[in-house]
PDB file of C-alpha atoms in Angstrom:
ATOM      1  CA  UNK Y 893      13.663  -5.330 -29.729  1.00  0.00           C
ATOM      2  CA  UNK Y 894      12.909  -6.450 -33.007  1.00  0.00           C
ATOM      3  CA  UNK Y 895       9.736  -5.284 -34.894  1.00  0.00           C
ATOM      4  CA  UNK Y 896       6.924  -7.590 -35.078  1.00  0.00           C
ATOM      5  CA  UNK Y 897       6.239  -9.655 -38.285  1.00  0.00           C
ATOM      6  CA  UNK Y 898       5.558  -7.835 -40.983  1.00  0.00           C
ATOM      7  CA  UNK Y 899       6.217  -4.779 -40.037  1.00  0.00           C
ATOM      8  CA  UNK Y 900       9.466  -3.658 -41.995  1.00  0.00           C
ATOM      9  CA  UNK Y 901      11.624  -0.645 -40.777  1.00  0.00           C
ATOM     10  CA  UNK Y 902      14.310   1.295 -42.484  1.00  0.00           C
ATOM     11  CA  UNK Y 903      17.498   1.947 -41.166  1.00  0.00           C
ATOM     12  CA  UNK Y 904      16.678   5.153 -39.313  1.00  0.00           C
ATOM     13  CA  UNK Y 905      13.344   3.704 -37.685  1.00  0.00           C
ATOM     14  CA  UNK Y 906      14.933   0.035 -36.577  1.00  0.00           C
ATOM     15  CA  UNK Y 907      17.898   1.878 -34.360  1.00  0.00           C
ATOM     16  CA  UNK Y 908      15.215   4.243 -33.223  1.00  0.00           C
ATOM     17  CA  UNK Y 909      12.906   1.626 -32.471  1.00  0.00           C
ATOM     18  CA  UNK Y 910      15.660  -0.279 -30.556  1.00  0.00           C
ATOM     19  CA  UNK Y 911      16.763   2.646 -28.138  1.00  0.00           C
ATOM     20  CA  UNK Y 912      13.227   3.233 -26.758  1.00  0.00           C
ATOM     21  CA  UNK Y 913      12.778   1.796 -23.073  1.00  0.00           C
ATOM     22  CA  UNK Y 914      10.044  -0.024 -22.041  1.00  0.00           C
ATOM     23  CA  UNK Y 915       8.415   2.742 -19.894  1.00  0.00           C
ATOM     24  CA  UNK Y 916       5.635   3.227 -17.679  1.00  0.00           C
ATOM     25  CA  UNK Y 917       4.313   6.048 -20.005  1.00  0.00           C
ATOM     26  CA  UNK Y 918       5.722   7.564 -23.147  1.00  0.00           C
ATOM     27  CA  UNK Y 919       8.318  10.936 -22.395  1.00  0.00           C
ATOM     28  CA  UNK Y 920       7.497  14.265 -23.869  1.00  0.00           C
ATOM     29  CA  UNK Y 921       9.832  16.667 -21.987  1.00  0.00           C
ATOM     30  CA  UNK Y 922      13.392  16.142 -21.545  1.00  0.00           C
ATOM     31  CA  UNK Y 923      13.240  15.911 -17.379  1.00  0.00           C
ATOM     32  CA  UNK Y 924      10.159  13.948 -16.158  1.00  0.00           C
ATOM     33  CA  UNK Y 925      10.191  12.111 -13.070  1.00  0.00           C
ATOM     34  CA  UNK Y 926       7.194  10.204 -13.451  1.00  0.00           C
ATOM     35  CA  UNK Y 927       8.820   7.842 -15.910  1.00  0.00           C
ATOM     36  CA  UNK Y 928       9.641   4.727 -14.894  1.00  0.00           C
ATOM     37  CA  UNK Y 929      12.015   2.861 -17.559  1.00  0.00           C
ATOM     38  CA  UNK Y 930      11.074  -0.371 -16.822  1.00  0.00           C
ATOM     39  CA  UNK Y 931      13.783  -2.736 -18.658  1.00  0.00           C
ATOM     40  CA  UNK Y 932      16.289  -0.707 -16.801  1.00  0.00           C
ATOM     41  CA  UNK Y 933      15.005  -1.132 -13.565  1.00  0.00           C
ATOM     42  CA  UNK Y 934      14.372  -4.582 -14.092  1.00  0.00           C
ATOM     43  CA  UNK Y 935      17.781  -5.714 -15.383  1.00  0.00           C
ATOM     44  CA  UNK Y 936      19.559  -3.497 -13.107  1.00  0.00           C
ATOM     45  CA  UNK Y 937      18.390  -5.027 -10.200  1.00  0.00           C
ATOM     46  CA  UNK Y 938      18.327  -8.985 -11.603  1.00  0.00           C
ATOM     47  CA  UNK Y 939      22.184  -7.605 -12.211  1.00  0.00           C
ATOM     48  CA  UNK Y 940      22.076  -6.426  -8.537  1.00  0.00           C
ATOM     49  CA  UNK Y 941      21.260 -10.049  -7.319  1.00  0.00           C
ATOM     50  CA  UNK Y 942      23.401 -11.724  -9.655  1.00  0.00           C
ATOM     51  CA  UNK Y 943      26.109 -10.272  -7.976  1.00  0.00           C
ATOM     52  CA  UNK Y 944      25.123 -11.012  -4.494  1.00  0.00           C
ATOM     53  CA  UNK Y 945      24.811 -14.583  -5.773  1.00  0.00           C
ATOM     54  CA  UNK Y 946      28.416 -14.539  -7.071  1.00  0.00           C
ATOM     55  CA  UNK Y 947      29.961 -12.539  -4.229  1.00  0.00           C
ATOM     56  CA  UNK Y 948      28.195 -15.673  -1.849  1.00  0.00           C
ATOM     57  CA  UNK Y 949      28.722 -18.396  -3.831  1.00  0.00           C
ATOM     58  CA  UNK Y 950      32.891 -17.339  -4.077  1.00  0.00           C
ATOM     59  CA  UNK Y 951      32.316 -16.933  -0.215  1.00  0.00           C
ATOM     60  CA  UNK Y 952      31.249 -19.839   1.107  1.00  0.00           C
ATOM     61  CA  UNK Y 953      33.290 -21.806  -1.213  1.00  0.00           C
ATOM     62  CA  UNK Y 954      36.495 -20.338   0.101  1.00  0.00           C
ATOM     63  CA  UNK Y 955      38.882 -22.625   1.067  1.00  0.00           C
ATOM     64  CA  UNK Y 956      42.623 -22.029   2.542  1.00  0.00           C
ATOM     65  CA  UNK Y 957      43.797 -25.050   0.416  1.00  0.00           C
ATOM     66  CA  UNK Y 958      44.908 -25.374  -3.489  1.00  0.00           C
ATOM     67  CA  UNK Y 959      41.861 -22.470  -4.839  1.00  0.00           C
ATOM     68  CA  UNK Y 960      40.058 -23.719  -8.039  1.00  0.00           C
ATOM     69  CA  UNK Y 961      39.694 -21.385 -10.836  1.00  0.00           C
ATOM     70  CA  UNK Y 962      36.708 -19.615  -9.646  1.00  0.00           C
ATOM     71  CA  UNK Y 963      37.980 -19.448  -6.365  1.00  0.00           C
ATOM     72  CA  UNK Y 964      41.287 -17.694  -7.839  1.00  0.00           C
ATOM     73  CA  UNK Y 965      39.720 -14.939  -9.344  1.00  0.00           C
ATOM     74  CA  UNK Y 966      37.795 -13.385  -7.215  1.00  0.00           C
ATOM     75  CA  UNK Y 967      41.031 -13.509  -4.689  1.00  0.00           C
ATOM     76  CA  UNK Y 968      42.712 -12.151  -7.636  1.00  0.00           C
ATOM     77  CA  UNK Y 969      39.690  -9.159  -7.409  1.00  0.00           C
ATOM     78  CA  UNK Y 970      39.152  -8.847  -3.885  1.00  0.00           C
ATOM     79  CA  UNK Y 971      43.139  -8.430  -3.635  1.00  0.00           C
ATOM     80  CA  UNK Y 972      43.180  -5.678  -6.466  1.00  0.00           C
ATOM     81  CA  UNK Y 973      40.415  -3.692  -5.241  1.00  0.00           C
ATOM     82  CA  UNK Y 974      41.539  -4.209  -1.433  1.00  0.00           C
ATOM     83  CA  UNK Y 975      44.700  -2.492  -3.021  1.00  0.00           C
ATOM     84  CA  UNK Y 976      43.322   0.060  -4.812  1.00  0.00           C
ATOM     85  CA  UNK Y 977      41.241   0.956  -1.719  1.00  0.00           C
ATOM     86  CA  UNK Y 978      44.294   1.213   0.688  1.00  0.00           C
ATOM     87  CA  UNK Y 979      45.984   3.296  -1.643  1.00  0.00           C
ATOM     88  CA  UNK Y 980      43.133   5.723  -1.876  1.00  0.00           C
ATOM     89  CA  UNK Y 981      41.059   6.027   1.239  1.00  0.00           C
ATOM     90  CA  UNK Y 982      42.880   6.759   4.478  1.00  0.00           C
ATOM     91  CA  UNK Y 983      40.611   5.985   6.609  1.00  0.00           C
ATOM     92  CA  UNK Y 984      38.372   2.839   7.864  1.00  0.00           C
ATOM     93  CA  UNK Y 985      37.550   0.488   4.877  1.00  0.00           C
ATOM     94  CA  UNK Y 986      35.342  -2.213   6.311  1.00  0.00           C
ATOM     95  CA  UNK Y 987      32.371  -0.417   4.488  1.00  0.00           C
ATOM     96  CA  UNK Y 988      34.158   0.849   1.597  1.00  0.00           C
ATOM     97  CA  UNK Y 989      36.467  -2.178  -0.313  1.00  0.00           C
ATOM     98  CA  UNK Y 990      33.432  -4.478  -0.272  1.00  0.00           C
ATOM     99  CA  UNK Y 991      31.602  -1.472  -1.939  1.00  0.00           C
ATOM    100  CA  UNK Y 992      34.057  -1.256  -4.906  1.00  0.00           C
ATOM    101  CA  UNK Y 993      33.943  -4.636  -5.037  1.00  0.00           C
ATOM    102  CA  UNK Y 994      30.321  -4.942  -5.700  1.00  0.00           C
ATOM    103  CA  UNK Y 995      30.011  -1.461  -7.386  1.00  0.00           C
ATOM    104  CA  UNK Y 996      32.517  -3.338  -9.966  1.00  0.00           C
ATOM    105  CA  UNK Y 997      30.974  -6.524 -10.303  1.00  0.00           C
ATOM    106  CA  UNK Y 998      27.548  -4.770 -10.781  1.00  0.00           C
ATOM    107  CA  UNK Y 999      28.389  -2.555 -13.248  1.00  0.00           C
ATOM    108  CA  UNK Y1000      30.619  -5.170 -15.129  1.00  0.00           C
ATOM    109  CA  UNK Y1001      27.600  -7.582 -15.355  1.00  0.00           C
ATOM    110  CA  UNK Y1002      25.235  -4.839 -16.555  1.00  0.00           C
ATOM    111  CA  UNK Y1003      27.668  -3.702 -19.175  1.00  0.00           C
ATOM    112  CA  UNK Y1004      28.161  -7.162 -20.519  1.00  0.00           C
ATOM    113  CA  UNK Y1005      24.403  -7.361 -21.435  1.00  0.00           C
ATOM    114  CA  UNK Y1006      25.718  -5.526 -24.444  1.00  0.00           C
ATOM    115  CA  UNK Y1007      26.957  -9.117 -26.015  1.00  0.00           C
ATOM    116  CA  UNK Y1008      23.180 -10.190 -26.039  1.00  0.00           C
ATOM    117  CA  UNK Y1009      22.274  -9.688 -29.725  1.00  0.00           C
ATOM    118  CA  UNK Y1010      20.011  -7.004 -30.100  1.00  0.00           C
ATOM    119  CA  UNK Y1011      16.965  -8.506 -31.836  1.00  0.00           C
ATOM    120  CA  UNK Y1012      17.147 -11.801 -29.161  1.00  0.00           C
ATOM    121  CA  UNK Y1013      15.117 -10.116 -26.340  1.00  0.00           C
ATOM    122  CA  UNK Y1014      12.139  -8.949 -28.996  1.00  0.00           C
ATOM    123  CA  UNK Y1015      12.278 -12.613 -30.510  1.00  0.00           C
ATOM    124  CA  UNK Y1016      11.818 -13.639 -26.866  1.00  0.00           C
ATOM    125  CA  UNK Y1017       8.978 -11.691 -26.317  1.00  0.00           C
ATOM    126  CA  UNK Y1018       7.141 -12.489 -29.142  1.00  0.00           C
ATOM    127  CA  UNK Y1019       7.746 -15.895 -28.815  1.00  0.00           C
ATOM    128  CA  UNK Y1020       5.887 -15.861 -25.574  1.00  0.00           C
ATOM    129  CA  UNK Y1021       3.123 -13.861 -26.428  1.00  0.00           C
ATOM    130  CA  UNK Y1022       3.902 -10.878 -24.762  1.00  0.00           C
ATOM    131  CA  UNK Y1023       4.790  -7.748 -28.336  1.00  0.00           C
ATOM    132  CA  UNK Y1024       1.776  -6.551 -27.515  1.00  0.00           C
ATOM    133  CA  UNK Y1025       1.966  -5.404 -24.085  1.00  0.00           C
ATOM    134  CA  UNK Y1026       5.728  -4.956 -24.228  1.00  0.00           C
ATOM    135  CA  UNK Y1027       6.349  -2.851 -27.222  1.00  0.00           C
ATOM    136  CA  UNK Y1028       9.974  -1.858 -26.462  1.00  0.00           C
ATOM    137  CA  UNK Y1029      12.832  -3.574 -24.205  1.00  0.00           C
ATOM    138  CA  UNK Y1030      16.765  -2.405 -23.806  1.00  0.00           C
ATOM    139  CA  UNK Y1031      18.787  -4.813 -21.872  1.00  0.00           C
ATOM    140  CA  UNK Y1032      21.074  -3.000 -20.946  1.00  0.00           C
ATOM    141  CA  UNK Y1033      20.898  -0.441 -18.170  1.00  0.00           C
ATOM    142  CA  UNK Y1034      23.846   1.796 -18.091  1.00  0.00           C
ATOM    143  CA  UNK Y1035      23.143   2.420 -22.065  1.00  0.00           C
ATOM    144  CA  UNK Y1036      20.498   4.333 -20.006  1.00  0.00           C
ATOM    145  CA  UNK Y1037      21.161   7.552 -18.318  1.00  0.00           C
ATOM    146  CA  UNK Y1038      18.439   7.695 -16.058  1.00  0.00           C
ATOM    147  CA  UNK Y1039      20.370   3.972 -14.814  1.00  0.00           C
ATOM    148  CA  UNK Y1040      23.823   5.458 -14.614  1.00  0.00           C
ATOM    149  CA  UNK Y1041      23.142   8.936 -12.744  1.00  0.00           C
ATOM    150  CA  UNK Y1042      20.747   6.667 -10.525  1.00  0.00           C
ATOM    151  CA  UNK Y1043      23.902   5.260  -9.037  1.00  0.00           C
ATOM    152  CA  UNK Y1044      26.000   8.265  -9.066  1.00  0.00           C
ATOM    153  CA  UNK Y1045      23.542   9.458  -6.990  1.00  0.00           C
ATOM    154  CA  UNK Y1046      24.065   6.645  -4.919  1.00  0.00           C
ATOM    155  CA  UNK Y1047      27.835   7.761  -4.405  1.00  0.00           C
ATOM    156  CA  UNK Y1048      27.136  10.755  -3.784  1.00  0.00           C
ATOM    157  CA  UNK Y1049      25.009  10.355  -0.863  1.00  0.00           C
ATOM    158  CA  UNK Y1050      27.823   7.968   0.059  1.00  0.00           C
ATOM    159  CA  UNK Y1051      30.391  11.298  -0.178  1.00  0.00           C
ATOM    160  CA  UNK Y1052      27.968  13.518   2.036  1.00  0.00           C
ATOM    161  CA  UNK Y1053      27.675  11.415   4.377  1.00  0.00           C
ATOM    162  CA  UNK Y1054      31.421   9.871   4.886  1.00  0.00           C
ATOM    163  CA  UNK Y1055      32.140  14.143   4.967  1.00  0.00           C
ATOM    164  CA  UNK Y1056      29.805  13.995   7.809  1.00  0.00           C
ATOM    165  CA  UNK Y1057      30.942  10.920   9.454  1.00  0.00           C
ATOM    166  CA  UNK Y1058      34.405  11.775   9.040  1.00  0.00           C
ATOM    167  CA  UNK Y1059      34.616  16.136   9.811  1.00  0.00           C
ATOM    168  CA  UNK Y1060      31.542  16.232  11.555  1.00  0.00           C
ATOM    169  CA  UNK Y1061      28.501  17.922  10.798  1.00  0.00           C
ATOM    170  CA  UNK Y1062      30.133  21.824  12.010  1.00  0.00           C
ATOM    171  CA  UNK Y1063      33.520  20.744  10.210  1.00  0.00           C
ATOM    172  CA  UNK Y1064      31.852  20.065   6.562  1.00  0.00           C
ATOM    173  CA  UNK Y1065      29.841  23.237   6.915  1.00  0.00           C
ATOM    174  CA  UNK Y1066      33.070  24.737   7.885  1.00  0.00           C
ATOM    175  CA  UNK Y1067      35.159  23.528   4.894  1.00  0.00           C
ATOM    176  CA  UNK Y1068      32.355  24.049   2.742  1.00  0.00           C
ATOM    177  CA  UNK Y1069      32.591  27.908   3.226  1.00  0.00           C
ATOM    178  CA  UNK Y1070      36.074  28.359   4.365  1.00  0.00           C
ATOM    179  CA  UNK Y1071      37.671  25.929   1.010  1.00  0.00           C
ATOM    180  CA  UNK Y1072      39.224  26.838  -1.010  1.00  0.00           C
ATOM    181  CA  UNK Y1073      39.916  30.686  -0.703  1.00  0.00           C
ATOM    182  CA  UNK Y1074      40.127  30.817   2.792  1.00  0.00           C
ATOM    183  CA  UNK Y1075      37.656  31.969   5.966  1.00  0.00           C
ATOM    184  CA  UNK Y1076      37.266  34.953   5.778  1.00  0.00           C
ATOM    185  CA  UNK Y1077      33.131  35.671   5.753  1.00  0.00           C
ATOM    186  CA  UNK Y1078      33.184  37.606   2.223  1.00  0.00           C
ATOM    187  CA  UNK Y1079      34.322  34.807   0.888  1.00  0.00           C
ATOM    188  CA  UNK Y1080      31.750  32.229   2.323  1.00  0.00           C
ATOM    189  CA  UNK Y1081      29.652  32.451  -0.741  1.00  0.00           C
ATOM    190  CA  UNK Y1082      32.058  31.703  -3.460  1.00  0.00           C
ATOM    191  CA  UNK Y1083      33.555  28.804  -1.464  1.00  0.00           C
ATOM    192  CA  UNK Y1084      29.907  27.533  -1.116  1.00  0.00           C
ATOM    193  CA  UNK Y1085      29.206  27.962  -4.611  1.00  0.00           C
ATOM    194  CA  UNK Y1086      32.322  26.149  -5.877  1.00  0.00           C
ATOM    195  CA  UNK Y1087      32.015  23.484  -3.335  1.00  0.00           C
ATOM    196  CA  UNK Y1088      28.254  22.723  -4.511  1.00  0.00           C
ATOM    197  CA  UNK Y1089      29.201  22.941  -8.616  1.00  0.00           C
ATOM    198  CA  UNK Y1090      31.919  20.438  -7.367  1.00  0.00           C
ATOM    199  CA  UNK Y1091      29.751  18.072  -5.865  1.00  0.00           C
ATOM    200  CA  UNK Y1092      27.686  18.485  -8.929  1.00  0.00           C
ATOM    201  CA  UNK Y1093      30.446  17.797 -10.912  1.00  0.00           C
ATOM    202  CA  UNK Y1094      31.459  14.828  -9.448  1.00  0.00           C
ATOM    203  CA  UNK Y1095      27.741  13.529  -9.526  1.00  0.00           C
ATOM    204  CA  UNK Y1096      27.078  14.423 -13.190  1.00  0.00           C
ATOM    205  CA  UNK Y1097      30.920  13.372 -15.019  1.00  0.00           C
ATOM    206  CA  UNK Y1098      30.537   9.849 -12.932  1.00  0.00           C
ATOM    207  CA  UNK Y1099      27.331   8.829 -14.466  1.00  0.00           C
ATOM    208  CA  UNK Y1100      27.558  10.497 -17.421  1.00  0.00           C
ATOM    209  CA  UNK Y1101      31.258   8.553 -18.123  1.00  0.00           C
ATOM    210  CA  UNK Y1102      29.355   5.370 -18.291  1.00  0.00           C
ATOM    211  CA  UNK Y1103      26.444   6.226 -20.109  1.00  0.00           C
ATOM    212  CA  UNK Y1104      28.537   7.895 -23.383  1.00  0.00           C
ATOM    213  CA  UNK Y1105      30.919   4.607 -23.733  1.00  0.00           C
ATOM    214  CA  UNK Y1106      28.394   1.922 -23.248  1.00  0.00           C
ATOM    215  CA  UNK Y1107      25.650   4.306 -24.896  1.00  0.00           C
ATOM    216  CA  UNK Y1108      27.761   4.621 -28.101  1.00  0.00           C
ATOM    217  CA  UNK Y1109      28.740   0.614 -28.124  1.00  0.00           C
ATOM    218  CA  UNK Y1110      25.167  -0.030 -27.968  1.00  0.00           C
ATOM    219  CA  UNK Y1111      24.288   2.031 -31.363  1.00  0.00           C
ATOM    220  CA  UNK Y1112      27.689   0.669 -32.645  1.00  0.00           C
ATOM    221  CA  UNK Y1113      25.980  -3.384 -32.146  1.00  0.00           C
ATOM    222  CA  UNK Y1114      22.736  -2.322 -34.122  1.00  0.00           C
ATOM    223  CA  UNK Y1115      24.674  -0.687 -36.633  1.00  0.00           C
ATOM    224  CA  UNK Y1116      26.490  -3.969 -37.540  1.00  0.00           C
ATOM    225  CA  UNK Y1117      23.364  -5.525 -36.768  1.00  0.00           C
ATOM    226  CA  UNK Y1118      22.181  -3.606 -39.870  1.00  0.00           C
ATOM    227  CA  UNK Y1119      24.729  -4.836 -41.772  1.00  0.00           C
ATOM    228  CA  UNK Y1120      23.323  -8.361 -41.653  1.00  0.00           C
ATOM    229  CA  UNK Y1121      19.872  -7.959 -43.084  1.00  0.00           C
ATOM    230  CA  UNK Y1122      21.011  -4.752 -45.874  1.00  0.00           C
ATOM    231  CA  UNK Y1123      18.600  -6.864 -47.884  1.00  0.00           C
ATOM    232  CA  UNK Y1124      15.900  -5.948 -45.707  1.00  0.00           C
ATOM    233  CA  UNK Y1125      16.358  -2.335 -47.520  1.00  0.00           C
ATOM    234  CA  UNK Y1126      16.232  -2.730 -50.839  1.00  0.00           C
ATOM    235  CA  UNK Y1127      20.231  -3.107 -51.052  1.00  0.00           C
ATOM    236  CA  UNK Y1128      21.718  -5.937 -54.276  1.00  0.00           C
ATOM    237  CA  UNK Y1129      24.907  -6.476 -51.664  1.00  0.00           C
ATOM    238  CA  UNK Y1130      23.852  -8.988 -49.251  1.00  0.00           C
ATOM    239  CA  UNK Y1131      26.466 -11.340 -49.318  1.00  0.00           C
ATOM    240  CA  UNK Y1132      29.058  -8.451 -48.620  1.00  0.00           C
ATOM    241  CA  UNK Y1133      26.824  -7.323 -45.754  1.00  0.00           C
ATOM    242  CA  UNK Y1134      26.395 -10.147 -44.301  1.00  0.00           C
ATOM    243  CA  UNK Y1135      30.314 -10.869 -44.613  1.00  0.00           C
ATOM    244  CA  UNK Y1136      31.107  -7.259 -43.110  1.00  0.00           C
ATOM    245  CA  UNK Y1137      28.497  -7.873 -40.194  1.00  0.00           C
ATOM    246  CA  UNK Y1138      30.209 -11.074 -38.895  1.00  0.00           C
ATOM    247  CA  UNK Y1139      33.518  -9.577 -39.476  1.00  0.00           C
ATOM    248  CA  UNK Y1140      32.368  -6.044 -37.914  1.00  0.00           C
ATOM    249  CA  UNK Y1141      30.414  -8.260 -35.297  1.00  0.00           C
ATOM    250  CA  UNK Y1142      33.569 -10.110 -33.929  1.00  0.00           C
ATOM    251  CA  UNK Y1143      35.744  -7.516 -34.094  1.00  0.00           C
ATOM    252  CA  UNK Y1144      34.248  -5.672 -32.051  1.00  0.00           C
ATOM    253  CA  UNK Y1145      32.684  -7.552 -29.499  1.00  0.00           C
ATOM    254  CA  UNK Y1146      36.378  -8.715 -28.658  1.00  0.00           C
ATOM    255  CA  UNK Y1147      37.283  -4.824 -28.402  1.00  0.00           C
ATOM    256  CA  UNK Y1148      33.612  -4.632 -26.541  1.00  0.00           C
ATOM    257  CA  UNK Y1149      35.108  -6.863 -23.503  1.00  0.00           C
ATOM    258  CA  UNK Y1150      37.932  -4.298 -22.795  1.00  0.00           C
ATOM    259  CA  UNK Y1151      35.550  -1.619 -22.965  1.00  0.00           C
ATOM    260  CA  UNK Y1152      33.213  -3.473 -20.635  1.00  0.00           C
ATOM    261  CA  UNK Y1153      35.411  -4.061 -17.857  1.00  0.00           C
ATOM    262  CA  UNK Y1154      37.784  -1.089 -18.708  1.00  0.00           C
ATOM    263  CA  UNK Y1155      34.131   1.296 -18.220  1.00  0.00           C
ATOM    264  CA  UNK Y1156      33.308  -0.678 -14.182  1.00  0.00           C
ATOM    265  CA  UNK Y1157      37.086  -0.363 -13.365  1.00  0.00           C
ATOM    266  CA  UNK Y1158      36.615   3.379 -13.590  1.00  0.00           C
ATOM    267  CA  UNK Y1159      33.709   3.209 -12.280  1.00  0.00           C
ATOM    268  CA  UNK Y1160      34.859   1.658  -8.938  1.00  0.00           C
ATOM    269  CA  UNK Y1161      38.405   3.618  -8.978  1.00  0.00           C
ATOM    270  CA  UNK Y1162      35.955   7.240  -9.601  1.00  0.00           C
ATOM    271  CA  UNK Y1163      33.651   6.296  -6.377  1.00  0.00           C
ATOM    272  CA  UNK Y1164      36.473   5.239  -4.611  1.00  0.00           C
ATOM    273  CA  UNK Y1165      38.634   8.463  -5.259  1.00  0.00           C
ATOM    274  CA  UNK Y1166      35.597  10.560  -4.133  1.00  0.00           C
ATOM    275  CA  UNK Y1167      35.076   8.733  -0.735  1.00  0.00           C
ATOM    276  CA  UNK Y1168      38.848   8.944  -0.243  1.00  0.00           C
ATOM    277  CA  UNK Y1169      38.364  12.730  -0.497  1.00  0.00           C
ATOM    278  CA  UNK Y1170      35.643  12.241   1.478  1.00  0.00           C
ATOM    279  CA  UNK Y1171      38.204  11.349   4.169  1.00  0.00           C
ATOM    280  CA  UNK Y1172      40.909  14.028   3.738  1.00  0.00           C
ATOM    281  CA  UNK Y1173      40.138  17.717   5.382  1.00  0.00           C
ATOM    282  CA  UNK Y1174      40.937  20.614   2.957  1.00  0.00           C
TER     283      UNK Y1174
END
């Protein structure tokens, strides 16, 4: 969000200023639950419906004759993820495909917030009145850890309980201390251990994936942002900063796209590899 009029920022203080969330209270402590980050609960779920809307809308417009161009790609989608999905879970996927599908639509959609110029959403809000009640706003909510581990949480509730559907409640307990050095009962507790630091694993490197790449394209956008308004700092090269900021600028938002899409395709294949495990006995 942009600072309010006259207030001028250096360098340092205008990307700090712009990776602060628009919280319920300010953090002091590195783990607090009692924070709320309220941008990235907000966008994350507007995302959320955005994608139900586009998921409908491609629905109900289906038709079996000539497709138009919206029509053909999400068939071109639903066919790549329905592939992906049969080549990774062995097992029933009437729950699990359209969950790809929308885990990759989702995340897409909240990773393309990054092409919303940074300053836009603070010119917004002080255009309609609201700076002083919302002091700080980040659009985009897997720049956000506390957004990305939220839904690799998600999945892995989804991989307990597809080990319980799928072994049985006696038959995960089972593999979890039997796998993978064997049964034998002095060996329970390693097998435990490892099978717990895995799921931990899984949890943690899945939301933590997303985070870094669309965490560091975030601070990469206010860096050339920067380079636009040098004179801002005192700096006698404006015309070659604001040159290197529309070059910078569209360079890499075309790169951006790939890493956009590139970041929700792993995504979906990540949570779709860890409910096929789900599936397959050890």
């Amino acid at each position: 969000m942009a600072a309010s009029a006259g207030t001028h920022l250096d360098p340092s203080e205008y990307i700090q200023h712009h990776l602060q969330n628009f919280a319920t209270k300010h953090q002091t402590s590195i783990v607090d639950f009692s924070i709320i980050n309220l941008d990235t609960l907000f966008w994350s779920i507007a995302m959320g419906l955005v994608t139900i809307v586009i998921l409908a809308i491609a629905a109900r417009a289906a038709t079996p004759g000539v497709p138009g161009r919206f029509q053909c790609a999400i068939e071109m989608l639903v066919e790549m993820v329905e592939d992906q999905s049969k080549a990774i879970v062995h097992g029933n996927r009437r729950f699990i495909a359209p969950l790809a599908l929308t885990v990759f639509v989702w995340v897409a959609l909240m990773n393309s917030l990054d092409f919303v110029p940074v300053d836009l959403p603070g010119r917004i809000i002080e255009w309609i009145g609201l700076s002083n009640t919302v002091s700080h706003h980040r659009l985009v909510p897997t720049a956000d850890l506390n957004g990305t581990l939220g839904i690799a949480l998600g999945v892995l509730v989804l991989m307990l309980y597809y080990n319980v559907k799928i072994k049985g409640p006696g038959g995960f307990v089972r593999e979890l201390v039997s796998a993978p050095f064997g049964s034998n009962p002095l060996l329970w507790l390693p097998n435990l251990l490892l099978n717990l630091i895995e799921f931990l694993a899984k949890t943690v490197s899945l939301g933590m994936r997303l985070f870094g790449n669309m965490y560091a394209g975030e601070l990469l956008f206010l860096l050339i942002a920067l380079l636009g308004s040098i004179w801002s700092f005192g700096a006698d090269t404006t015309v070659f900063g604001f040159v290197g900021h529309v070059l910078a600028g569209s360079i890499w938002a075309i790169f951006h796209i790939l890493i956009v899409l590139l970041q929700a395709f792993i995504f979906m294949m990540l949570t779709l590899v860890y409910l096929g495990q789900a599936h397959d006995a050890h």
